[in-house]
Coordinates of C-alpha atoms and ligand atoms in Angstrom, one line a residue:
Chain W
M1 CA -25.9 31.7 11.8
L2 CA -23.5 29.7 13.9
G3 CA -21.0 32.5 13.8
I4 CA -23.5 35.0 15.1
S5 CA -24.7 32.8 18.0
F6 CA -21.1 32.1 18.9
A7 CA -20.3 35.8 18.8
A8 CA -23.3 36.5 20.9
L9 CA -22.3 33.9 23.5
A10 CA -18.8 35.3 23.6
S11 CA -19.9 38.9 24.0
S12 CA -22.4 38.0 26.8
L13 CA -19.6 36.2 28.6
W14 CA -17.3 39.1 28.0
A15 CA -19.9 41.6 29.3
N16 CA -20.9 39.4 32.3
P17 CA -19.9 41.4 35.4
N18 CA -19.1 38.2 37.3
I19 CA -16.2 37.5 35.0
D20 CA -13.1 39.2 36.0
H21 CA -11.0 40.1 32.9
R22 CA -8.1 41.1 35.1
T23 CA -7.9 37.5 36.4
I24 CA -7.8 36.2 32.8
S25 CA -5.1 38.6 31.7
S26 CA -3.0 38.1 34.8
Y27 CA -3.1 34.3 34.6
L28 CA -2.8 34.0 30.8
F29 CA 1.0 34.2 31.1
H30 CA 1.4 33.2 34.7
P31 CA 4.5 31.1 35.2
R32 CA 2.5 28.1 36.5
I33 CA 0.2 28.2 33.5
L34 CA 3.2 28.5 31.2
G35 CA 4.7 25.5 32.9
G36 CA 1.5 23.6 32.2
V37 CA 1.5 24.7 28.6
G38 CA 5.1 23.5 28.2
L39 CA 4.3 20.1 29.8
T40 CA 1.1 19.6 27.7
L41 CA 3.0 20.4 24.5
M42 CA 5.9 18.1 25.6
L43 CA 3.5 15.2 26.4
T44 CA 1.7 15.6 23.1
V45 CA 4.8 15.7 21.0
V46 CA 6.7 12.9 22.8
S47 CA 3.7 10.6 22.9
M48 CA 2.8 11.3 19.2
V49 CA 6.3 10.6 18.1
V50 CA 6.8 7.4 20.1
S51 CA 3.3 6.1 19.4
T52 CA 3.9 6.6 15.7
I53 CA 7.0 4.5 15.8
L54 CA 5.0 1.8 17.7
G55 CA 2.2 2.2 15.3
V56 CA 4.4 1.5 12.3
L57 CA 5.7 -1.6 14.1
L58 CA 2.2 -2.8 14.9
A59 CA 1.0 -2.1 11.4
V60 CA 3.9 -4.1 9.9
M61 CA 3.2 -7.0 12.3
R62 CA -0.5 -6.9 11.5
L63 CA 0.3 -7.1 7.8
S64 CA 2.9 -9.8 8.1
K65 CA 2.3 -13.4 7.2
N66 CA 3.6 -14.5 10.6
P67 CA 0.4 -15.6 12.5
V68 CA 2.0 -14.9 16.0
M69 CA 2.9 -11.4 15.1
N70 CA -0.4 -10.9 13.4
A71 CA -2.4 -12.1 16.4
F72 CA -0.3 -10.0 18.8
A73 CA -0.9 -6.8 16.8
W74 CA -4.6 -7.6 16.6
F75 CA -4.8 -8.3 20.3
Y76 CA -2.9 -5.1 21.2
V77 CA -5.3 -2.9 19.1
W78 CA -8.3 -4.7 20.5
V79 CA -7.3 -4.1 24.1
F80 CA -6.1 -0.5 23.8
R81 CA -8.8 0.7 21.5
G82 CA -11.5 -1.1 23.3
T83 CA -11.1 0.3 26.7
P84 CA -11.7 4.0 27.7
L85 CA -8.6 6.1 27.8
L86 CA -9.5 7.4 31.2
I87 CA -9.4 3.9 32.6
Q88 CA -6.0 3.3 31.0
V89 CA -4.6 6.6 32.5
V90 CA -5.9 5.6 36.0
F91 CA -4.5 2.1 35.5
W92 CA -1.0 3.2 34.8
G93 CA -1.2 5.9 37.4
Y94 CA -2.3 3.5 40.1
L95 CA -0.1 0.6 39.0
G96 CA 2.0 1.5 42.0
L97 CA -0.9 0.6 44.3
L98 CA -1.3 -2.8 42.7
Y99 CA 2.3 -3.8 42.9
A100 CA 3.9 -1.8 45.6
Q101 CA 7.3 -3.1 44.6
I102 CA 8.7 -4.6 41.5
S103 CA 11.6 -6.9 42.4
L104 CA 13.9 -9.0 40.5
G105 CA 14.9 -12.1 42.4
V106 CA 14.5 -15.8 42.7
P107 CA 10.7 -16.6 43.0
F108 CA 9.5 -18.1 46.3
T109 CA 12.7 -17.3 48.1
D110 CA 13.9 -14.2 50.0
F111 CA 16.8 -13.6 47.6
T112 CA 16.3 -10.5 45.5
V113 CA 18.7 -8.9 43.1
F114 CA 17.1 -5.5 43.2
S115 CA 13.7 -4.1 44.0
V116 CA 12.2 -0.7 43.4
D117 CA 9.1 1.1 44.5
T118 CA 6.7 1.3 41.5
N119 CA 5.9 4.8 42.7
T120 CA 9.5 5.8 41.9
L121 CA 9.6 3.6 38.8
V122 CA 6.4 4.9 37.4
P123 CA 6.0 8.5 38.6
A124 CA 2.8 10.3 37.6
F125 CA 4.5 11.9 34.6
T126 CA 5.9 8.6 33.2
A127 CA 2.6 6.9 33.9
G128 CA 0.8 9.6 32.0
L129 CA 3.2 9.5 29.1
L130 CA 2.9 5.7 28.9
A131 CA -0.9 5.7 29.0
M132 CA -1.2 8.3 26.2
T133 CA 1.5 6.6 24.1
L134 CA 0.3 3.0 24.4
N135 CA -3.3 4.1 23.7
Q136 CA -2.4 6.2 20.7
A137 CA -0.2 3.5 19.2
A138 CA -3.4 1.4 18.8
Y139 CA -5.2 4.1 16.8
S140 CA -2.1 5.1 14.8
A141 CA -1.4 1.4 13.9
E142 CA -4.8 1.2 12.2
I143 CA -4.3 4.5 10.4
I144 CA -0.8 3.5 9.2
R145 CA -2.0 0.1 8.2
G146 CA -4.7 1.7 6.1
G147 CA -2.1 4.0 4.5
M148 CA 0.2 1.0 3.7
L149 CA -2.7 -0.9 2.1
S150 CA -3.5 2.1 -0.1
V151 CA -0.1 1.7 -1.8
D152 CA -0.5 -0.2 -5.1
T153 CA 0.8 -3.8 -5.2
G154 CA 2.7 -2.9 -8.3
Q155 CA 5.0 -0.8 -6.1
H156 CA 5.9 -3.9 -4.0
E157 CA 6.5 -5.8 -7.2
A158 CA 8.7 -3.1 -8.7
A159 CA 10.7 -2.9 -5.5
S160 CA 11.1 -6.6 -5.3
S161 CA 12.2 -6.9 -8.9
L162 CA 14.9 -4.4 -8.2
G163 CA 16.3 -6.6 -5.4
M164 CA 15.1 -4.3 -2.6
S165 CA 14.7 -6.0 0.7
P166 CA 11.4 -6.0 2.6
A167 CA 12.7 -3.4 5.1
F168 CA 14.2 -1.2 2.4
T169 CA 10.9 -1.4 0.5
L170 CA 9.0 -0.4 3.6
F171 CA 11.0 2.7 4.4
R172 CA 11.9 3.9 0.9
V173 CA 8.9 2.9 -1.2
V174 CA 5.8 2.0 0.9
L175 CA 5.8 4.4 3.9
P176 CA 6.7 7.6 1.9
Q177 CA 3.7 6.9 -0.3
A178 CA 1.4 5.9 2.6
M179 CA 2.2 9.2 4.3
R180 CA 0.0 11.1 1.9
V181 CA -3.0 9.1 3.3
I182 CA -1.7 8.8 6.9
I183 CA -0.9 12.5 7.6
P184 CA -4.4 14.1 7.6
P185 CA -5.9 11.6 10.1
M186 CA -2.7 11.8 12.1
G187 CA -3.2 15.6 12.3
N188 CA -6.6 14.9 13.9
E189 CA -5.0 12.4 16.3
T190 CA -2.4 15.0 17.3
I191 CA -5.1 17.5 18.2
S192 CA -7.1 14.9 20.1
M193 CA -4.0 13.9 21.9
L194 CA -3.3 17.6 22.9
K195 CA -6.8 17.8 24.4
N196 CA -6.8 14.4 25.9
T197 CA -3.7 15.2 28.0
S198 CA -6.1 17.0 30.2
L199 CA -7.3 13.6 31.4
L200 CA -3.9 13.3 33.1
S201 CA -5.3 15.6 35.8
V202 CA -6.8 12.6 37.4
I203 CA -3.3 11.3 38.2
A204 CA -2.0 14.8 39.1
V205 CA 0.3 15.3 36.1
L206 CA 1.0 19.0 36.2
E207 CA -0.2 19.7 32.6
L208 CA -2.2 22.8 31.6
Y209 CA -5.6 21.7 32.8
T210 CA -4.3 20.3 36.2
V211 CA -2.5 23.5 36.9
A212 CA -5.6 25.6 36.0
T213 CA -7.8 23.5 38.3
Q214 CA -5.3 23.8 41.1
I215 CA -5.2 27.6 40.8
S216 CA -9.0 27.9 40.5
S217 CA -9.5 25.8 43.6
Q218 CA -7.6 28.4 45.5
N219 CA -8.9 31.6 44.0
L220 CA -12.4 30.2 43.0
R221 CA -12.2 31.8 39.6
Q222 CA -13.1 28.7 37.7
V223 CA -14.6 30.2 34.6
E224 CA -11.8 32.7 34.1
L225 CA -9.2 29.9 34.3
L226 CA -11.2 27.8 31.9
V227 CA -11.1 30.7 29.4
V228 CA -7.3 31.0 29.9
V229 CA -6.9 27.2 29.3
S230 CA -9.1 27.3 26.3
C231 CA -7.1 30.1 24.8
W232 CA -4.0 28.1 25.2
Y233 CA -5.5 24.9 23.7
L234 CA -6.7 26.9 20.7
F235 CA -3.3 28.4 20.3
L236 CA -1.5 25.1 20.6
T237 CA -3.9 23.5 18.1
S238 CA -3.1 26.2 15.6
V239 CA 0.6 25.9 16.2
L240 CA 0.5 22.1 15.6
S241 CA -1.3 22.4 12.3
V242 CA 1.7 24.2 10.8
P243 CA 4.0 21.2 10.7
Q244 CA 1.1 19.2 9.3
Y245 CA 0.8 21.5 6.4
Y246 CA 4.4 21.2 5.5
L247 CA 4.5 17.4 6.0
E248 CA 1.5 17.1 3.7
R249 CA 3.3 19.1 1.1
H250 CA 6.5 17.1 1.4
Y251 CA 4.8 13.8 1.0
G252 CA 2.4 15.1 -1.6
R253 CA 5.3 15.8 -4.0
G254 CA 5.1 14.0 -7.3
N255 CA 1.4 13.6 -6.8
A256 CA 0.1 17.0 -8.0
R257 CA 1.4 18.0 -11.4
Q258 CA 2.5 21.3 -9.9
Q259 CA 2.5 22.3 -6.2
S260 CA 1.2 25.7 -5.3
P261 CA 3.7 27.8 -3.4
T262 CA 3.6 27.9 0.4
P263 CA 2.1 31.0 2.1
L264 CA 5.7 32.0 3.1
G265 CA 6.9 31.4 -0.4
R266 CA 4.0 33.5 -1.8
I267 CA 4.9 36.4 0.5
R268 CA 8.6 36.1 -0.5
A269 CA 7.7 36.0 -4.2
A270 CA 5.4 39.0 -3.8
L271 CA 8.1 41.0 -2.0
R272 CA 10.6 40.1 -4.7
K273 CA 8.2 41.3 -7.5
T274 CA 6.8 44.4 -5.9
P275 CA 9.0 47.4 -5.2
I276 CA 9.0 48.2 -1.5
H277 CA 7.0 51.4 -1.7
A278 CA 4.2 49.6 -3.6
V279 CA 3.6 47.2 -0.7
S280 CA 2.1 49.8 1.5
K281 CA -0.5 50.6 -1.2
G282 CA -1.9 47.1 -1.0
P283 CA -5.2 46.5 0.8
Q284 CA -4.7 46.9 4.5
P285 CA -5.7 43.9 6.6
Chain M
M1 CA 20.5 -32.9 -14.4
T2 CA 20.0 -33.1 -18.1
E3 CA 22.5 -32.1 -20.7
A4 CA 20.7 -28.8 -21.4
L5 CA 21.0 -27.7 -17.8
A6 CA 24.8 -27.9 -17.7
F7 CA 26.3 -24.4 -17.8
P8 CA 29.7 -24.3 -19.5
R9 CA 31.7 -21.8 -17.6
H10 CA 35.0 -22.0 -19.4
Q11 CA 35.0 -22.1 -23.1
E12 CA 38.1 -22.7 -25.1
H13 CA 36.6 -21.8 -28.4
P14 CA 33.8 -19.5 -29.4
A15 CA 31.1 -21.9 -28.5
P16 CA 27.6 -22.4 -29.7
A17 CA 25.2 -19.9 -28.0
R18 CA 25.0 -20.8 -24.3
P19 CA 21.6 -20.8 -22.6
L20 CA 21.2 -18.1 -20.0
L21 CA 17.7 -19.0 -18.9
V22 CA 16.6 -22.6 -18.8
A23 CA 13.1 -23.6 -17.7
T24 CA 12.3 -27.2 -17.3
N25 CA 8.8 -28.5 -16.8
V26 CA 7.6 -25.5 -14.8
R27 CA 4.3 -25.9 -13.1
K28 CA 2.2 -23.4 -11.1
H29 CA -1.3 -23.5 -9.8
Y30 CA -3.5 -21.1 -8.0
G31 CA -5.8 -23.0 -5.7
G32 CA -6.9 -25.9 -7.7
V33 CA -6.4 -24.3 -11.1
E34 CA -3.2 -25.2 -12.9
V35 CA -2.0 -22.1 -14.7
L36 CA 1.4 -23.4 -16.0
K37 CA 1.3 -27.0 -17.0
G38 CA 4.9 -27.8 -17.5
I39 CA 6.7 -25.1 -19.4
S40 CA 10.1 -26.0 -20.9
L41 CA 12.1 -23.5 -22.8
S42 CA 15.5 -21.8 -22.9
V43 CA 16.9 -18.5 -23.9
N44 CA 20.5 -18.0 -25.0
A45 CA 22.6 -15.2 -23.7
G46 CA 22.3 -12.1 -25.9
E47 CA 19.1 -13.2 -27.5
V48 CA 15.6 -11.9 -27.5
M49 CA 12.6 -14.2 -27.0
C50 CA 9.1 -13.0 -27.6
L51 CA 6.3 -14.7 -25.7
L52 CA 2.9 -14.6 -27.4
G53 CA -0.4 -16.0 -26.4
P54 CA -4.1 -15.2 -25.7
S55 CA -5.2 -13.5 -22.4
G56 CA -5.0 -15.9 -19.5
S57 CA -2.6 -18.3 -21.1
G58 CA -0.1 -17.8 -18.2
K59 CA 2.5 -15.5 -19.8
S60 CA 2.6 -13.1 -16.9
T61 CA 2.7 -15.9 -14.4
F62 CA 5.6 -17.5 -16.1
L63 CA 7.5 -14.2 -16.3
R64 CA 6.9 -13.6 -12.6
C65 CA 8.1 -17.1 -11.8
I66 CA 11.4 -16.3 -13.5
N67 CA 12.3 -13.8 -10.8
H68 CA 10.6 -15.6 -8.0
L69 CA 7.7 -13.1 -7.6
E70 CA 5.7 -16.3 -7.7
R71 CA 6.9 -19.6 -6.3
I72 CA 6.8 -22.5 -8.7
D73 CA 5.1 -25.7 -7.7
G74 CA 7.1 -28.0 -9.9
G75 CA 10.0 -28.1 -12.3
R76 CA 13.0 -25.8 -12.2
I77 CA 14.2 -22.5 -13.6
S78 CA 17.8 -21.5 -13.7
V79 CA 19.3 -18.2 -14.8
G80 CA 23.0 -18.0 -15.5
G81 CA 23.4 -21.6 -14.1
E82 CA 21.8 -20.7 -10.7
L83 CA 18.5 -22.1 -9.6
V84 CA 15.9 -19.3 -9.2
G85 CA 14.6 -19.1 -5.6
Y86 CA 16.4 -22.2 -4.4
A87 CA 19.8 -23.1 -3.3
Q88 CA 21.4 -26.5 -3.8
R89 CA 23.6 -27.7 -1.0
Q90 CA 25.0 -31.2 -1.4
D91 CA 22.0 -33.2 -2.7
R92 CA 19.3 -31.2 -1.1
I93 CA 17.4 -28.1 -2.4
F94 CA 16.5 -25.4 0.0
E95 CA 14.2 -22.4 -0.6
M96 CA 16.3 -19.2 -0.4
N97 CA 15.7 -16.7 2.4
P98 CA 14.4 -13.3 1.5
R99 CA 17.8 -11.7 1.5
E100 CA 19.2 -14.3 -1.0
V101 CA 16.1 -14.0 -3.2
A102 CA 16.5 -10.2 -3.2
K103 CA 20.1 -10.5 -4.2
Q104 CA 19.2 -12.9 -7.0
R105 CA 16.4 -10.7 -8.2
S106 CA 18.7 -7.7 -8.5
G107 CA 20.3 -9.5 -11.5
I108 CA 17.0 -9.9 -13.3
G109 CA 15.3 -6.7 -14.4
M110 CA 11.6 -6.4 -15.0
V111 CA 9.5 -3.9 -16.9
F112 CA 5.8 -3.9 -16.1
Q113 CA 2.7 -3.1 -18.2
R114 CA 1.7 -0.4 -15.8
F115 CA 5.3 1.0 -15.4
N116 CA 5.2 0.9 -11.6
L117 CA 7.6 3.9 -11.2
F118 CA 7.9 5.2 -7.7
P119 CA 5.6 8.2 -7.8
H120 CA 7.3 10.1 -4.9
M121 CA 10.7 10.0 -6.6
T122 CA 11.9 12.0 -9.6
A123 CA 12.8 10.1 -12.8
L124 CA 16.5 10.2 -11.8
E125 CA 15.8 9.2 -8.2
N126 CA 13.8 6.2 -9.5
I127 CA 16.9 5.1 -11.4
W128 CA 19.5 5.5 -8.7
A129 CA 17.5 4.4 -5.7
A130 CA 18.1 0.7 -6.1
P131 CA 21.8 0.8 -7.1
V132 CA 22.5 3.0 -4.1
G133 CA 20.2 1.2 -1.7
V134 CA 20.7 -2.4 -2.8
K135 CA 24.1 -2.6 -4.5
K136 CA 25.7 0.2 -2.3
V137 CA 27.0 2.0 -5.4
P138 CA 28.4 5.4 -4.3
K139 CA 25.6 8.0 -4.9
Q140 CA 27.7 10.2 -7.1
H141 CA 28.4 7.3 -9.5
A142 CA 24.8 6.1 -9.4
I143 CA 23.5 9.6 -10.3
K144 CA 26.1 10.0 -13.1
R145 CA 25.1 6.5 -14.5
G146 CA 21.4 7.4 -14.1
M147 CA 21.9 10.5 -16.2
E148 CA 23.7 8.4 -18.9
L149 CA 20.8 5.9 -18.9
L150 CA 18.2 8.6 -19.1
D151 CA 20.1 10.0 -22.0
R152 CA 20.1 6.6 -23.6
V153 CA 16.3 6.4 -23.5
G154 CA 16.1 10.0 -24.7
L155 CA 14.9 11.6 -21.5
A156 CA 17.9 13.4 -20.0
H157 CA 15.9 16.7 -20.0
L158 CA 13.3 15.2 -17.8
A159 CA 15.6 13.9 -15.0
K160 CA 13.9 16.1 -12.4
A161 CA 10.3 15.4 -13.4
Y162 CA 8.0 13.2 -11.3
P163 CA 6.3 10.2 -12.9
A164 CA 2.9 12.0 -12.8
Q165 CA 4.4 14.7 -15.0
L166 CA 5.5 12.3 -17.7
S167 CA 3.5 10.6 -20.5
G168 CA 3.0 6.9 -20.4
G169 CA 5.7 6.3 -23.0
Q170 CA 8.1 8.5 -21.1
Q171 CA 7.3 6.7 -17.9
Q172 CA 8.0 3.3 -19.5
R173 CA 11.3 4.5 -20.8
V174 CA 12.3 5.6 -17.4
A175 CA 11.2 2.2 -16.1
I176 CA 13.5 0.6 -18.6
A177 CA 16.4 2.8 -17.5
R178 CA 15.6 1.9 -13.9
A179 CA 15.8 -1.8 -14.6
L180 CA 19.1 -1.3 -16.6
A181 CA 20.7 0.6 -13.7
M182 CA 21.0 -2.7 -11.8
D183 CA 23.1 -4.1 -14.7
P184 CA 20.8 -7.2 -15.0
Q185 CA 21.9 -10.2 -17.0
L186 CA 18.3 -10.7 -18.1
L187 CA 15.5 -8.3 -18.7
L188 CA 11.8 -9.3 -18.5
F189 CA 9.1 -7.3 -20.2
D190 CA 5.4 -7.9 -19.4
E191 CA 3.4 -6.2 -22.2
P192 CA 5.5 -3.1 -22.0
T193 CA 3.4 -1.2 -24.6
S194 CA -0.1 -2.3 -24.0
A195 CA -1.0 0.5 -21.6
L196 CA 0.2 3.1 -24.0
D197 CA -1.5 5.3 -26.6
P198 CA -0.7 4.0 -30.1
E199 CA 1.5 7.0 -30.9
L200 CA 3.7 6.4 -27.9
V201 CA 4.4 2.8 -28.6
G202 CA 7.1 3.4 -31.2
D203 CA 9.4 5.3 -28.8
V204 CA 9.4 2.4 -26.3
L205 CA 9.9 -0.3 -29.0
D206 CA 12.8 1.7 -30.4
V207 CA 14.5 1.7 -27.0
M208 CA 13.9 -2.1 -26.8
R209 CA 15.3 -2.6 -30.2
T210 CA 18.4 -0.7 -29.3
L211 CA 18.8 -2.9 -26.2
A212 CA 18.4 -6.0 -28.3
A213 CA 21.0 -4.8 -30.8
D214 CA 23.4 -4.1 -27.9
G215 CA 23.2 -7.8 -26.9
M216 CA 20.9 -7.6 -23.9
T217 CA 19.1 -10.9 -23.1
M218 CA 15.4 -10.2 -23.0
I219 CA 12.1 -12.1 -22.7
V220 CA 9.3 -10.0 -24.0
V221 CA 5.6 -10.7 -23.6
T222 CA 3.9 -8.7 -26.3
H223 CA 1.2 -8.5 -28.8
E224 CA 3.4 -6.4 -31.1
I225 CA 3.9 -8.9 -33.9
G226 CA 6.0 -6.4 -35.9
F227 CA 8.4 -6.1 -33.0
A228 CA 8.6 -9.9 -32.6
R229 CA 9.3 -10.3 -36.3
G230 CA 12.0 -7.7 -36.4
A231 CA 13.8 -8.0 -33.0
A232 CA 13.2 -11.6 -31.7
D233 CA 15.6 -14.5 -32.1
S234 CA 12.9 -16.9 -31.1
V235 CA 9.2 -16.8 -30.6
V236 CA 7.2 -18.9 -28.2
F237 CA 3.4 -19.2 -28.5
M238 CA 1.6 -20.2 -25.2
D239 CA -1.9 -21.2 -24.7
G240 CA -3.7 -22.7 -21.7
G241 CA -0.5 -23.0 -19.7
V242 CA 1.5 -25.0 -22.2
V243 CA 3.9 -24.1 -25.0
V244 CA 2.0 -24.7 -28.2
E245 CA 4.6 -23.7 -30.7
S246 CA 8.1 -22.2 -30.7
G247 CA 10.9 -21.5 -33.1
A248 CA 12.4 -18.8 -35.2
P249 CA 10.0 -15.8 -35.8
A250 CA 9.8 -16.5 -39.5
D251 CA 8.6 -20.0 -38.8
V252 CA 6.1 -19.3 -36.0
L253 CA 4.8 -16.0 -37.2
D254 CA 4.7 -16.5 -41.0
N255 CA 4.3 -20.3 -41.2
P256 CA 2.4 -21.4 -38.1
Q257 CA 1.6 -25.1 -37.9
N258 CA -0.7 -25.3 -34.8
P259 CA -4.4 -24.2 -35.4
R260 CA -4.4 -22.3 -32.1
T261 CA -1.4 -20.3 -33.2
I262 CA -3.0 -19.6 -36.5
A263 CA -6.2 -18.4 -34.9
F264 CA -4.3 -16.2 -32.4
L265 CA -2.2 -14.6 -35.1
E266 CA -5.2 -13.9 -37.2
S267 CA -6.9 -12.2 -34.3
V268 CA -4.0 -9.8 -33.5
M269 CA -2.8 -9.0 -37.0
Ligands
ATP1 N1 -2.8 -14.3 -8.0 C1 -3.6 -15.1 -8.7 N2 -4.5 -15.9 -8.1 C2 -5.4 -16.7 -8.8 N3 -5.4 -16.8 -10.1 C3 -4.5 -16.1 -10.8 C4 -3.6 -15.2 -10.1 N4 -2.8 -14.6 -11.1 C5 -3.2 -15.1 -12.3 N5 -4.2 -16.0 -12.1 C6 -4.9 -16.8 -13.2 O1 -3.9 -17.4 -13.9 C7 -4.2 -17.4 -15.3 C8 -3.0 -16.9 -16.1 O2 -2.9 -15.5 -15.8 P1 -1.7 -14.6 -16.4 O3 -1.8 -13.3 -15.8 O4 -0.4 -15.3 -16.3 O5 -2.2 -14.6 -17.9 P2 -1.6 -13.8 -19.1 O6 -1.2 -14.8 -20.2 O7 -0.5 -12.9 -18.7 O8 -2.8 -13.0 -19.6 P3 -2.9 -11.4 -20.1 O9 -2.5 -11.4 -21.6 O10 -4.3 -11.1 -19.9 O11 -2.0 -10.6 -19.3 C9 -5.5 -16.6 -15.5 O12 -6.6 -17.4 -15.6 C10 -5.6 -15.8 -14.1 O13 -7.0 -15.7 -13.8
MG2 MG1 -0.3 -10.8 -18.4

């Protein structure tokens, strides 16, 4: 049902004479669009990696017995999860307007060691990266904390009884097991991140969506460029689910009694078993 | 310090058995409930002590105090002449920092009722992880030693298997090998066979008997009276957080004096 209505919508869009297919195909691989794609991918990957590291740190703090660390982590998550991402993006982007200059010097005197323009210190790209990373860290921290809590207390005891330090236990025993629980929601988060980078258009970071709006404001082909952009987001989403599949397998080892082979492994095995001429006899896709 | 706590380091003559573990008046409470009400006992090097007692009598708690998984609220425990969890400098006693505690624990092995193998590591990895990570043994040596230990518990052919692919009895034998890989001076067993199907119990007990015969010092919490009778040098019966009766297996198991011991033994035999 859903598939049919979706197909109907797609075909009516396709058949609509007001949509210029030539624009779509000429902009799909336009250098400016490709640049936007690259920046979007880069922003997604960098902020996911950095926010995951921050998330582990926050999760460990939140689970620690130290009340100061615990409160800090709780406060961090409360602030960054409780305010809209759009506002955080704008905040970091316009920080330069709040503090025109950040200077290091003796307070209440004219003596300064150095001073920099916040606009050069926090250019749009850095501000965007910062906004996405800090926000994501709050969400990741909770996912990672949940994963760590899912690990049996017997594991902590076994590690302790072997003389493992808390840090060693975290990295060799707890996190590898928590990963099984952490990775699927983190896959979701990665895809959200990919799409949320489009919010950075409000502070003029030249990612995919910003570039597309800039182009369409000149040639007035809004719908065509939205189609181009959507194709790219769909493509990037698919690309990013490949590492997720392999990470899930890696951390799932030892859990299933026997792991099924990867798609690539299956193809390889099939090629090994079947003589070359027999392959062409198989059902054609 | 009392006479019993002194740890003779240099012996001129083959001496009477020296105590490896000495517990003096150990107390532990959770909230307002006192779980250990002054446990005193000692285990000589190379000997096996079996700890019996009804559920909730504090056996696991006492075992966990021995490697400082639980902090004691009173009394003292020493292993090999060193206080557990505390360092004595001049006249004062300080709680050890986590690094010192970890180092001390590495000399005291523990085998759990629910095995607690690391599920993301193969049997062999489970065994070499701690020697390499904690003691900085070169990986090649640790792997070679790990294979020897697996062979000793009869599982060399399953070195590459993950815990989920092993039976309970096999998992417990890997867990014993894992504890042995740290060359502990004392091994603690907390009901090592009570999570096992009856037909798998024998293999694990056989491994433990071999260890006992090889002179490993062990404290075993168990309901296996047969094992206690055959392998233990001493048996301690605990109930309600106190030691009710202790002595040689023949005395405690076959000629119990205390009515609580008698009732317990009747219920498990
Ligand atoms: N972490 C804890 N917090 C509160 N109470 C506890 C805790 N651990 C144990 N207890 C209590 O301490 C008592 C002794 O427990 P323990 O596990 O040492 O008994 P046990 O002799 O090992 O029993 P079992 O044979 O059932 O294993 C029990 O009453 C238990 O409820
Ligand atoms: Mg117990």
